[in-house]
Amino acid sequence: MWARFLVVVLSVFCIFASASSPSLLIRKTFDEENHPGQNFPMKVKIDLYNIGPSEVYDVHLRDWWNDKFTLSPDSSFEASWESIPPTTNVSHTIELTPHINGVMRLAPVTVSYRASQEEEPKILRSQPFRPAYILSEVEYRRFVLPHTMHIGIFAGLIAAAALLPFMAWKALHNSVARAQAEKKLKKGKKSPK
């Protein structure tokens, strides 16, 4: 693990040390908190990092998804920025709904940018996205959605497990108290002589 970390740190250092013109890194990730599920919305985040020493201009991002995914009305597959300053990152979030389940492989993100105002645009593609597993609707409901019915049943069983011994103790306590009271009454009736 440390070896990989060291390689990444050295790679980033080499990129910064040798960079004479702006460069962008692209990262495409799923929302880490929620698993993607069939017919349930999911979020995909695309981060752009300017790792170069100068600003980049006219940045245009384009993502592509096939017809087995429905785009949320307030999302877009495209985004653009006039410029991104050096050592800065920007993000674009896409919310969509998959209508398939199983392993999915996604197309890379395409980004075009200019290193200076006069240069021709450069086109970048992200690395292929790691395969992700989309849960079926039944799996998603079982593993991800709140289990309110199960929690209610569990709470009822816990209440019964705590209440039954208490009720048995209370009944025994009442019968013992009644017996002691009757015993005192019998003694009290015999003693007036």
PDB file of C-alpha atoms in Angstrom, residues 8 125 171 175:
ATOM      1  CA  VAL A   8       1.408   8.294  -6.871  1.00  0.00           C
ATOM      2  CA  ARG A 125     -10.392  11.420 -22.738  1.00  0.00           C
ATOM      3  CA  ALA A 171     -48.006 -11.132  39.231  1.00  0.00           C
ATOM      4  CA  SER A 175     -49.787 -12.804  44.942  1.00  0.00           C
TER       5      SER A 175
END
